[in-house]
């Protein structure tokens, strides 16, 4: 099976803990040619705050569009669209900044880009062929986030609650949820929605078989 003329970008947006990452991985795992699909996360494109003292870094609003290096994300997506490899930044959630390592990523036919604000920026949206919004109830998202941030991101209960009420929730309402209007498909209940995952996988597989 030959390469596509141009890679296809699928954007998966939704609030923190909505199941974006699960959906992305379920789709990628179901695709027959594993080397023709790749997953990118917008989290890798948080701005580099290495020069900012830790005290300050902890106070940054990470749910505001300004927290992301959108120009770098757009530039690297364009490189992949032109079949050029990229040096993708990596992000360290414990240190609240970019780590010094990058990952060498080869272009693929299908690029899944997942992240809270992947549908926010118009130029980035315009690079996407399929736009998905994962719509999961706020309480479920909060519970998932609490468990994950304490287990995987080195956070304490109080800090997760304060961050959620102080920035995560208001920014979700102000910036993330309104991007739902740009979606081609709205998926309720993220990773548990086998029908939606099946439909997306079938669509992608048919694009790859062209
Ligand atoms: O994986 P997920 O979509 O949940 O990642 C986005 C979340 O990561 C944002 O809601 C943001 O609050 C959080 N974040 C954080 N600390 C950072 C960077 C991002 O808690 N240093």
PDB file of C-alpha atoms and ligand atoms in Angstrom:
ATOM      1  CA  UNK A   1       0.000   0.000   0.000  1.00  0.00           C
ATOM      2  CA  UNK A   2       1.545   3.322  -1.069  1.00  0.00           C
ATOM      3  CA  UNK A   3       1.907   6.498   0.902  1.00  0.00           C
ATOM      4  CA  UNK A   4      -0.866   9.072   0.817  1.00  0.00           C
ATOM      5  CA  UNK A   5      -0.203  12.117  -1.317  1.00  0.00           C
ATOM      6  CA  UNK A   6      -0.384  14.259   1.825  1.00  0.00           C
ATOM      7  CA  UNK A   7      -0.558  13.167   5.479  1.00  0.00           C
ATOM      8  CA  UNK A   8      -3.949  13.416   7.167  1.00  0.00           C
ATOM      9  CA  UNK A   9      -4.203  15.255  10.491  1.00  0.00           C
ATOM     10  CA  UNK A  10      -6.863  14.320  13.023  1.00  0.00           C
ATOM     11  CA  UNK A  11      -7.317  16.739  15.934  1.00  0.00           C
ATOM     12  CA  UNK A  12      -8.777  15.426  19.188  1.00  0.00           C
ATOM     13  CA  UNK A  13      -9.723  18.140  21.698  1.00  0.00           C
ATOM     14  CA  UNK A  14     -11.595  18.079  25.004  1.00  0.00           C
ATOM     15  CA  UNK A  15     -11.124  18.961  28.642  1.00  0.00           C
ATOM     16  CA  UNK A  16      -8.450  17.538  30.870  1.00  0.00           C
ATOM     17  CA  UNK A  17      -9.425  13.976  31.814  1.00  0.00           C
ATOM     18  CA  UNK A  18     -11.999  13.671  29.027  1.00  0.00           C
ATOM     19  CA  UNK A  19     -10.367  10.607  27.476  1.00  0.00           C
ATOM     20  CA  UNK A  20      -8.561  12.211  24.506  1.00  0.00           C
ATOM     21  CA  UNK A  21      -5.402  10.210  25.013  1.00  0.00           C
ATOM     22  CA  UNK A  22      -7.306   6.942  25.430  1.00  0.00           C
ATOM     23  CA  UNK A  23      -9.251   7.504  22.206  1.00  0.00           C
ATOM     24  CA  UNK A  24      -6.068   8.406  20.319  1.00  0.00           C
ATOM     25  CA  UNK A  25      -4.325   5.226  21.478  1.00  0.00           C
ATOM     26  CA  UNK A  26      -7.340   2.994  20.879  1.00  0.00           C
ATOM     27  CA  UNK A  27      -7.572   4.277  17.308  1.00  0.00           C
ATOM     28  CA  UNK A  28      -3.841   3.934  16.686  1.00  0.00           C
ATOM     29  CA  UNK A  29      -3.786   0.383  18.107  1.00  0.00           C
ATOM     30  CA  UNK A  30      -6.655  -0.689  15.854  1.00  0.00           C
ATOM     31  CA  UNK A  31      -4.971   0.482  12.635  1.00  0.00           C
ATOM     32  CA  UNK A  32      -3.388  -2.395  10.693  1.00  0.00           C
ATOM     33  CA  UNK A  33      -0.249  -0.588   9.526  1.00  0.00           C
ATOM     34  CA  UNK A  34       1.142   0.696  12.793  1.00  0.00           C
ATOM     35  CA  UNK A  35       4.008   2.534  11.110  1.00  0.00           C
ATOM     36  CA  UNK A  36       1.589   4.705   9.116  1.00  0.00           C
ATOM     37  CA  UNK A  37       0.026   6.396  12.152  1.00  0.00           C
ATOM     38  CA  UNK A  38       1.513   8.584  14.887  1.00  0.00           C
ATOM     39  CA  UNK A  39       0.166  10.378  17.957  1.00  0.00           C
ATOM     40  CA  UNK A  40       1.271  13.847  19.011  1.00  0.00           C
ATOM     41  CA  UNK A  41       0.182  15.550  22.196  1.00  0.00           C
ATOM     42  CA  UNK A  42      -0.176  19.298  22.520  1.00  0.00           C
ATOM     43  CA  UNK A  43       1.271  18.937  26.028  1.00  0.00           C
ATOM     44  CA  UNK A  44       4.706  18.561  24.387  1.00  0.00           C
ATOM     45  CA  UNK A  45       4.332  22.144  23.183  1.00  0.00           C
ATOM     46  CA  UNK A  46       3.922  23.882  26.539  1.00  0.00           C
ATOM     47  CA  UNK A  47       6.217  26.901  26.533  1.00  0.00           C
ATOM     48  CA  UNK A  48       9.739  26.471  27.812  1.00  0.00           C
ATOM     49  CA  UNK A  49       9.794  28.022  31.299  1.00  0.00           C
ATOM     50  CA  UNK A  50      13.248  26.842  32.267  1.00  0.00           C
ATOM     51  CA  UNK A  51      14.332  30.394  33.131  1.00  0.00           C
ATOM     52  CA  UNK A  52      11.342  30.993  35.426  1.00  0.00           C
ATOM     53  CA  UNK A  53      11.829  30.204  39.161  1.00  0.00           C
ATOM     54  CA  UNK A  54       9.939  27.096  40.373  1.00  0.00           C
ATOM     55  CA  UNK A  55       7.710  29.172  42.710  1.00  0.00           C
ATOM     56  CA  UNK A  56       6.513  31.171  39.706  1.00  0.00           C
ATOM     57  CA  UNK A  57       6.209  28.169  37.424  1.00  0.00           C
ATOM     58  CA  UNK A  58       3.787  26.540  39.838  1.00  0.00           C
ATOM     59  CA  UNK A  59       1.483  29.564  39.567  1.00  0.00           C
ATOM     60  CA  UNK A  60       1.285  29.682  35.761  1.00  0.00           C
ATOM     61  CA  UNK A  61      -2.132  29.214  34.198  1.00  0.00           C
ATOM     62  CA  UNK A  62      -1.555  26.057  32.156  1.00  0.00           C
ATOM     63  CA  UNK A  63      -5.073  25.990  30.767  1.00  0.00           C
ATOM     64  CA  UNK A  64      -4.817  29.324  28.955  1.00  0.00           C
ATOM     65  CA  UNK A  65      -3.957  29.274  25.232  1.00  0.00           C
ATOM     66  CA  UNK A  66      -0.935  31.512  25.965  1.00  0.00           C
ATOM     67  CA  UNK A  67       0.707  28.673  27.922  1.00  0.00           C
ATOM     68  CA  UNK A  68       1.403  26.867  24.649  1.00  0.00           C
ATOM     69  CA  UNK A  69       4.049  27.482  22.017  1.00  0.00           C
ATOM     70  CA  UNK A  70       1.468  27.465  19.210  1.00  0.00           C
ATOM     71  CA  UNK A  71       3.896  28.756  16.520  1.00  0.00           C
ATOM     72  CA  UNK A  72       6.258  25.824  17.171  1.00  0.00           C
ATOM     73  CA  UNK A  73       3.361  23.348  17.054  1.00  0.00           C
ATOM     74  CA  UNK A  74       2.133  24.822  13.781  1.00  0.00           C
ATOM     75  CA  UNK A  75       5.627  24.850  12.278  1.00  0.00           C
ATOM     76  CA  UNK A  76       6.271  21.227  13.209  1.00  0.00           C
ATOM     77  CA  UNK A  77       2.873  20.099  11.885  1.00  0.00           C
ATOM     78  CA  UNK A  78       3.732  21.795   8.604  1.00  0.00           C
ATOM     79  CA  UNK A  79       7.070  20.004   8.505  1.00  0.00           C
ATOM     80  CA  UNK A  80       5.335  16.652   8.997  1.00  0.00           C
ATOM     81  CA  UNK A  81       2.818  17.548   6.295  1.00  0.00           C
ATOM     82  CA  UNK A  82       5.777  18.093   3.996  1.00  0.00           C
ATOM     83  CA  UNK A  83       7.145  14.684   4.993  1.00  0.00           C
ATOM     84  CA  UNK A  84      10.029  16.126   6.958  1.00  0.00           C
ATOM     85  CA  UNK A  85      11.066  14.670  10.348  1.00  0.00           C
ATOM     86  CA  UNK A  86      10.875  16.868  13.460  1.00  0.00           C
ATOM     87  CA  UNK A  87      12.662  17.188  16.774  1.00  0.00           C
ATOM     88  CA  UNK A  88       9.645  17.193  19.066  1.00  0.00           C
ATOM     89  CA  UNK A  89      10.052  18.884  22.455  1.00  0.00           C
ATOM     90  CA  UNK A  90       9.244  16.899  25.586  1.00  0.00           C
ATOM     91  CA  UNK A  91       7.526  18.284  28.660  1.00  0.00           C
ATOM     92  CA  UNK A  92       8.149  17.495  32.310  1.00  0.00           C
ATOM     93  CA  UNK A  93       4.965  17.934  34.394  1.00  0.00           C
ATOM     94  CA  UNK A  94       6.836  17.525  37.665  1.00  0.00           C
ATOM     95  CA  UNK A  95       9.292  20.319  36.864  1.00  0.00           C
ATOM     96  CA  UNK A  96       6.593  22.390  35.067  1.00  0.00           C
ATOM     97  CA  UNK A  97       8.813  23.015  32.076  1.00  0.00           C
ATOM     98  CA  UNK A  98      10.230  21.620  28.853  1.00  0.00           C
ATOM     99  CA  UNK A  99      12.896  19.009  29.435  1.00  0.00           C
ATOM    100  CA  UNK A 100      16.217  19.260  27.625  1.00  0.00           C
ATOM    101  CA  UNK A 101      15.515  16.180  25.506  1.00  0.00           C
ATOM    102  CA  UNK A 102      13.752  16.185  22.167  1.00  0.00           C
ATOM    103  CA  UNK A 103      12.321  13.182  20.336  1.00  0.00           C
ATOM    104  CA  UNK A 104      13.144  12.545  16.703  1.00  0.00           C
ATOM    105  CA  UNK A 105       9.824  11.922  14.940  1.00  0.00           C
ATOM    106  CA  UNK A 106       9.520  10.658  11.376  1.00  0.00           C
ATOM    107  CA  UNK A 107       6.484  11.740   9.362  1.00  0.00           C
ATOM    108  CA  UNK A 108       3.548   9.326   9.029  1.00  0.00           C
ATOM    109  CA  UNK A 109       0.470   9.134   6.814  1.00  0.00           C
ATOM    110  CA  UNK A 110      -1.928   9.697   9.718  1.00  0.00           C
ATOM    111  CA  UNK A 111      -1.121  12.202  12.455  1.00  0.00           C
ATOM    112  CA  UNK A 112      -3.345  12.279  15.517  1.00  0.00           C
ATOM    113  CA  UNK A 113      -2.916  15.496  17.497  1.00  0.00           C
ATOM    114  CA  UNK A 114      -4.584  15.452  20.899  1.00  0.00           C
ATOM    115  CA  UNK A 115      -4.767  18.212  23.501  1.00  0.00           C
ATOM    116  CA  UNK A 116      -7.071  20.505  25.464  1.00  0.00           C
ATOM    117  CA  UNK A 117      -6.734  23.385  22.995  1.00  0.00           C
ATOM    118  CA  UNK A 118      -5.878  21.786  19.658  1.00  0.00           C
ATOM    119  CA  UNK A 119      -9.024  23.287  18.126  1.00  0.00           C
ATOM    120  CA  UNK A 120      -8.383  26.785  19.514  1.00  0.00           C
ATOM    121  CA  UNK A 121      -5.943  28.214  16.993  1.00  0.00           C
ATOM    122  CA  UNK A 122      -7.435  28.839  13.553  1.00  0.00           C
ATOM    123  CA  UNK A 123      -4.228  28.208  11.603  1.00  0.00           C
ATOM    124  CA  UNK A 124      -3.703  24.888  13.368  1.00  0.00           C
ATOM    125  CA  UNK A 125      -7.366  23.960  12.875  1.00  0.00           C
ATOM    126  CA  UNK A 126      -7.011  24.620   9.171  1.00  0.00           C
ATOM    127  CA  UNK A 127      -4.296  21.967   8.935  1.00  0.00           C
ATOM    128  CA  UNK A 128      -6.712  19.291  10.201  1.00  0.00           C
ATOM    129  CA  UNK A 129      -8.759  16.956   8.038  1.00  0.00           C
ATOM    130  CA  UNK A 130     -10.927  15.599  10.855  1.00  0.00           C
ATOM    131  CA  UNK A 131     -11.733  17.506  14.048  1.00  0.00           C
ATOM    132  CA  UNK A 132     -13.014  15.596  17.075  1.00  0.00           C
ATOM    133  CA  UNK A 133     -14.192  16.937  20.439  1.00  0.00           C
ATOM    134  CA  UNK A 134     -14.433  14.554  23.377  1.00  0.00           C
ATOM    135  CA  UNK A 135     -17.291  15.579  25.634  1.00  0.00           C
ATOM    136  CA  UNK A 136     -17.145  14.058  29.098  1.00  0.00           C
ATOM    137  CA  UNK A 137     -18.984  15.161  32.254  1.00  0.00           C
ATOM    138  CA  UNK A 138     -17.080  17.575  34.500  1.00  0.00           C
ATOM    139  CA  UNK A 139     -17.208  15.345  37.593  1.00  0.00           C
ATOM    140  CA  UNK A 140     -15.793  12.354  35.717  1.00  0.00           C
ATOM    141  CA  UNK A 141     -13.027  14.535  34.279  1.00  0.00           C
ATOM    142  CA  UNK A 142     -12.153  15.922  37.690  1.00  0.00           C
ATOM    143  CA  UNK A 143     -11.979  12.476  39.315  1.00  0.00           C
ATOM    144  CA  UNK A 144      -9.741  11.154  36.543  1.00  0.00           C
ATOM    145  CA  UNK A 145      -7.496  14.182  36.751  1.00  0.00           C
ATOM    146  CA  UNK A 146      -7.172  13.910  40.515  1.00  0.00           C
ATOM    147  CA  UNK A 147      -6.122  10.266  40.284  1.00  0.00           C
ATOM    148  CA  UNK A 148      -3.717  10.864  37.427  1.00  0.00           C
ATOM    149  CA  UNK A 149      -2.072  14.025  38.778  1.00  0.00           C
ATOM    150  CA  UNK A 150      -1.421  12.415  42.159  1.00  0.00           C
ATOM    151  CA  UNK A 151      -0.149   9.142  40.668  1.00  0.00           C
ATOM    152  CA  UNK A 152       1.723  10.331  37.604  1.00  0.00           C
ATOM    153  CA  UNK A 153       2.432  14.037  37.909  1.00  0.00           C
ATOM    154  CA  UNK A 154       3.677  14.218  41.502  1.00  0.00           C
ATOM    155  CA  UNK A 155       0.842  16.451  42.797  1.00  0.00           C
ATOM    156  CA  UNK A 156      -0.838  16.684  46.200  1.00  0.00           C
ATOM    157  CA  UNK A 157      -4.609  16.597  46.792  1.00  0.00           C
ATOM    158  CA  UNK A 158      -4.837  20.269  47.808  1.00  0.00           C
ATOM    159  CA  UNK A 159      -2.845  21.499  44.828  1.00  0.00           C
ATOM    160  CA  UNK A 160      -5.009  19.526  42.379  1.00  0.00           C
ATOM    161  CA  UNK A 161      -8.212  20.910  43.929  1.00  0.00           C
ATOM    162  CA  UNK A 162      -6.918  24.505  44.036  1.00  0.00           C
ATOM    163  CA  UNK A 163      -5.649  24.362  40.460  1.00  0.00           C
ATOM    164  CA  UNK A 164      -8.912  22.843  39.274  1.00  0.00           C
ATOM    165  CA  UNK A 165     -11.069  25.529  40.855  1.00  0.00           C
ATOM    166  CA  UNK A 166      -8.639  28.387  40.151  1.00  0.00           C
ATOM    167  CA  UNK A 167      -7.755  27.814  36.494  1.00  0.00           C
ATOM    168  CA  UNK A 168      -8.672  24.400  35.031  1.00  0.00           C
ATOM    169  CA  UNK A 169     -12.430  24.812  35.382  1.00  0.00           C
ATOM    170  CA  UNK A 170     -12.753  28.509  34.430  1.00  0.00           C
ATOM    171  CA  UNK A 171     -10.407  28.122  31.435  1.00  0.00           C
ATOM    172  CA  UNK A 172     -12.341  25.051  30.330  1.00  0.00           C
ATOM    173  CA  UNK A 173     -15.517  27.109  30.282  1.00  0.00           C
ATOM    174  CA  UNK A 174     -13.893  30.131  28.660  1.00  0.00           C
ATOM    175  CA  UNK A 175     -11.591  28.563  26.042  1.00  0.00           C
ATOM    176  CA  UNK A 176     -11.879  24.790  25.692  1.00  0.00           C
ATOM    177  CA  UNK A 177     -15.602  24.035  25.685  1.00  0.00           C
ATOM    178  CA  UNK A 178     -16.333  26.769  23.084  1.00  0.00           C
ATOM    179  CA  UNK A 179     -14.053  24.964  20.579  1.00  0.00           C
ATOM    180  CA  UNK A 180     -16.675  22.211  20.418  1.00  0.00           C
ATOM    181  CA  UNK A 181     -18.346  24.245  17.684  1.00  0.00           C
ATOM    182  CA  UNK A 182     -15.401  23.597  15.356  1.00  0.00           C
ATOM    183  CA  UNK A 183     -15.614  19.819  15.687  1.00  0.00           C
ATOM    184  CA  UNK A 184     -16.817  17.557  12.885  1.00  0.00           C
ATOM    185  CA  UNK A 185     -17.598  14.879  15.450  1.00  0.00           C
ATOM    186  CA  UNK A 186     -18.461  15.152  19.141  1.00  0.00           C
ATOM    187  CA  UNK A 187     -17.746  11.996  21.110  1.00  0.00           C
ATOM    188  CA  UNK A 188     -19.523  11.541  24.434  1.00  0.00           C
ATOM    189  CA  UNK A 189     -17.643   9.714  27.195  1.00  0.00           C
ATOM    190  CA  UNK A 190     -14.245   9.448  25.547  1.00  0.00           C
ATOM    191  CA  UNK A 191     -12.408   6.155  25.727  1.00  0.00           C
ATOM    192  CA  UNK A 192     -15.497   4.183  26.723  1.00  0.00           C
ATOM    193  CA  UNK A 193     -17.292   4.999  23.486  1.00  0.00           C
ATOM    194  CA  UNK A 194     -16.480   1.904  21.435  1.00  0.00           C
ATOM    195  CA  UNK A 195     -18.900   2.834  18.644  1.00  0.00           C
ATOM    196  CA  UNK A 196     -17.240   6.214  18.046  1.00  0.00           C
ATOM    197  CA  UNK A 197     -13.758   4.681  18.209  1.00  0.00           C
ATOM    198  CA  UNK A 198     -14.830   2.006  15.712  1.00  0.00           C
ATOM    199  CA  UNK A 199     -16.251   4.611  13.329  1.00  0.00           C
ATOM    200  CA  UNK A 200     -13.098   6.719  13.458  1.00  0.00           C
ATOM    201  CA  UNK A 201     -10.871   3.681  12.979  1.00  0.00           C
ATOM    202  CA  UNK A 202     -12.927   2.515   9.995  1.00  0.00           C
ATOM    203  CA  UNK A 203     -12.726   5.971   8.428  1.00  0.00           C
ATOM    204  CA  UNK A 204      -8.959   6.183   8.908  1.00  0.00           C
ATOM    205  CA  UNK A 205      -8.431   2.653   7.617  1.00  0.00           C
ATOM    206  CA  UNK A 206     -10.402   3.508   4.482  1.00  0.00           C
ATOM    207  CA  UNK A 207      -8.272   6.618   3.919  1.00  0.00           C
ATOM    208  CA  UNK A 208      -5.138   4.463   4.256  1.00  0.00           C
ATOM    209  CA  UNK A 209      -6.469   1.869   1.817  1.00  0.00           C
ATOM    210  CA  UNK A 210      -7.022   4.458  -0.920  1.00  0.00           C
TER     211      UNK A 210
HETATM  212  O1  LIG B   1      -3.304  15.550  29.604  1.00  0.00           O
HETATM  213  P1  LIG B   1      -4.194  16.739  29.844  1.00  0.00           P
HETATM  214  O2  LIG B   1      -5.027  17.102  28.662  1.00  0.00           O
HETATM  215  O3  LIG B   1      -4.984  16.648  31.100  1.00  0.00           O
HETATM  216  O4  LIG B   1      -3.117  17.919  30.037  1.00  0.00           O
HETATM  217  C1  LIG B   1      -3.510  19.245  30.130  1.00  0.00           C
HETATM  218  C2  LIG B   1      -3.520  19.696  31.575  1.00  0.00           C
HETATM  219  O5  LIG B   1      -2.209  19.692  32.109  1.00  0.00           O
HETATM  220  C3  LIG B   1      -4.029  21.104  31.701  1.00  0.00           C
HETATM  221  O6  LIG B   1      -5.360  21.083  32.147  1.00  0.00           O
HETATM  222  C4  LIG B   1      -3.075  21.757  32.712  1.00  0.00           C
HETATM  223  O7  LIG B   1      -3.751  22.272  33.835  1.00  0.00           O
HETATM  224  C5  LIG B   1      -2.167  20.624  33.155  1.00  0.00           C
HETATM  225  N1  LIG B   1      -0.797  21.059  33.426  1.00  0.00           N
HETATM  226  C6  LIG B   1      -0.342  21.087  34.731  1.00  0.00           C
HETATM  227  N2  LIG B   1       0.935  21.486  34.993  1.00  0.00           N
HETATM  228  C7  LIG B   1       1.755  21.863  34.009  1.00  0.00           C
HETATM  229  C8  LIG B   1       1.309  21.859  32.671  1.00  0.00           C
HETATM  230  C9  LIG B   1       0.011  21.456  32.421  1.00  0.00           C
HETATM  231  O8  LIG B   1      -1.085  20.740  35.659  1.00  0.00           O
HETATM  232  N3  LIG B   1       2.991  22.229  34.305  1.00  0.00           N
END
